[in-house]
Amino acid sequence: MSASTTMTIRVTPALKEKLGRLAQDTRRTRSYLAAEAVEAYVNRELQIIEGIQRGLADMKAGRVTPHDEAMARIDAAIAAASPDPA
């Protein structure tokens, strides 16, 4: 079993009730479901932040595509994917 620690959070009574219903329906504990939800949220937010940081590093290093060039590429991809009007 992996190590864990305790953390207290405040939620609305409505959310606590929903979490209780979900726990009962899934035969899991509220604590288990809350920990899973927090982990998923934190992982998703960290991926977003890391992506932004990579983008900023690319920008500082000059690894960018000018807007007009990017739009031309997008327009060309859309045109290539569109069926020929006959």
GROMACS .gro file of C-alpha atoms in nm:
model
   86
    1MET     CA    1   0.000   0.000   0.000
    2SER     CA    2   0.135   0.343  -0.089
    3ALA     CA    3   0.187   0.612   0.172
    4SER     CA    4  -0.076   0.880   0.210
    5THR     CA    5  -0.139   1.191   0.411
    6THR     CA    6  -0.451   1.366   0.531
    7MET     CA    7  -0.576   1.695   0.392
    8THR     CA    8  -0.891   1.881   0.487
    9ILE     CA    9  -1.094   2.071   0.227
   10ARG     CA   10  -1.418   2.265   0.243
   11VAL     CA   11  -1.699   2.179   0.003
   12THR     CA   12  -2.060   2.281  -0.020
   13PRO     CA   13  -2.319   2.055   0.139
   14ALA     CA   14  -2.457   1.986  -0.211
   15LEU     CA   15  -2.118   1.867  -0.336
   16LYS     CA   16  -2.068   1.651  -0.028
   17GLU     CA   17  -2.408   1.493  -0.090
   18LYS     CA   18  -2.327   1.428  -0.456
   19LEU     CA   19  -1.993   1.276  -0.360
   20GLY     CA   20  -2.172   1.055  -0.110
   21ARG     CA   21  -2.416   0.935  -0.378
   22LEU     CA   22  -2.130   0.866  -0.616
   23ALA     CA   23  -1.941   0.679  -0.346
   24GLN     CA   24  -2.241   0.464  -0.269
   25ASP     CA   25  -2.314   0.392  -0.637
   26THR     CA   26  -1.952   0.302  -0.714
   27ARG     CA   27  -1.886   0.125  -0.383
   28ARG     CA   28  -1.589   0.351  -0.316
   29THR     CA   29  -1.527   0.583  -0.025
   30ARG     CA   30  -1.578   0.957  -0.051
   31SER     CA   31  -1.213   0.996   0.044
   32TYR     CA   32  -1.100   0.769  -0.240
   33LEU     CA   33  -1.312   0.952  -0.497
   34ALA     CA   34  -1.203   1.296  -0.374
   35ALA     CA   35  -0.837   1.194  -0.391
   36GLU     CA   36  -0.886   1.062  -0.745
   37ALA     CA   37  -1.055   1.386  -0.850
   38VAL     CA   38  -0.785   1.605  -0.697
   39GLU     CA   39  -0.510   1.398  -0.860
   40ALA     CA   40  -0.676   1.420  -1.203
   41TYR     CA   41  -0.722   1.796  -1.168
   42VAL     CA   42  -0.366   1.858  -1.051
   43ASN     CA   43  -0.217   1.642  -1.329
   44ARG     CA   44  -0.424   1.821  -1.595
   45GLU     CA   45  -0.336   2.168  -1.466
   46LEU     CA   46   0.034   2.081  -1.443
   47GLN     CA   47   0.030   1.960  -1.805
   48ILE     CA   48  -0.125   2.291  -1.910
   49ILE     CA   49   0.130   2.496  -1.718
   50GLU     CA   50   0.420   2.287  -1.852
   51GLY     CA   51   0.291   2.333  -2.207
   52ILE     CA   52   0.273   2.707  -2.158
   53GLN     CA   53   0.626   2.711  -2.019
   54ARG     CA   54   0.753   2.512  -2.321
   55GLY     CA   55   0.578   2.757  -2.552
   56LEU     CA   56   0.732   3.055  -2.378
   57ALA     CA   57   1.076   2.892  -2.400
   58ASP     CA   58   1.021   2.831  -2.773
   59MET     CA   59   0.920   3.193  -2.816
   60LYS     CA   60   1.230   3.320  -2.632
   61ALA     CA   61   1.449   3.090  -2.845
   62GLY     CA   62   1.289   3.219  -3.165
   63ARG     CA   63   1.120   2.889  -3.250
   64VAL     CA   64   0.799   3.049  -3.374
   65THR     CA   65   0.594   3.062  -3.693
   66PRO     CA   66   0.466   3.403  -3.806
   67HIS     CA   67   0.088   3.439  -3.794
   68ASP     CA   68   0.045   3.483  -4.171
   69GLU     CA   69   0.247   3.168  -4.240
   70ALA     CA   70   0.053   2.966  -3.982
   71MET     CA   71  -0.280   3.081  -4.129
   72ALA     CA   72  -0.162   2.995  -4.482
   73ARG     CA   73  -0.076   2.643  -4.365
   74ILE     CA   74  -0.414   2.604  -4.197
   75ASP     CA   75  -0.599   2.731  -4.505
   76ALA     CA   76  -0.401   2.491  -4.725
   77ALA     CA   77  -0.482   2.195  -4.496
   78ILE     CA   78  -0.853   2.284  -4.499
   79ALA     CA   79  -0.852   2.319  -4.877
   80ALA     CA   80  -0.675   1.985  -4.917
   81ALA     CA   81  -0.928   1.812  -4.692
   82SER     CA   82  -1.232   1.966  -4.859
   83PRO     CA   83  -1.404   1.766  -5.132
   84ASP     CA   84  -1.382   1.911  -5.482
   85PRO     CA   85  -1.703   2.097  -5.572
   86ALA     CA   86  -1.838   1.926  -5.881
   0.00000   0.00000   0.00000
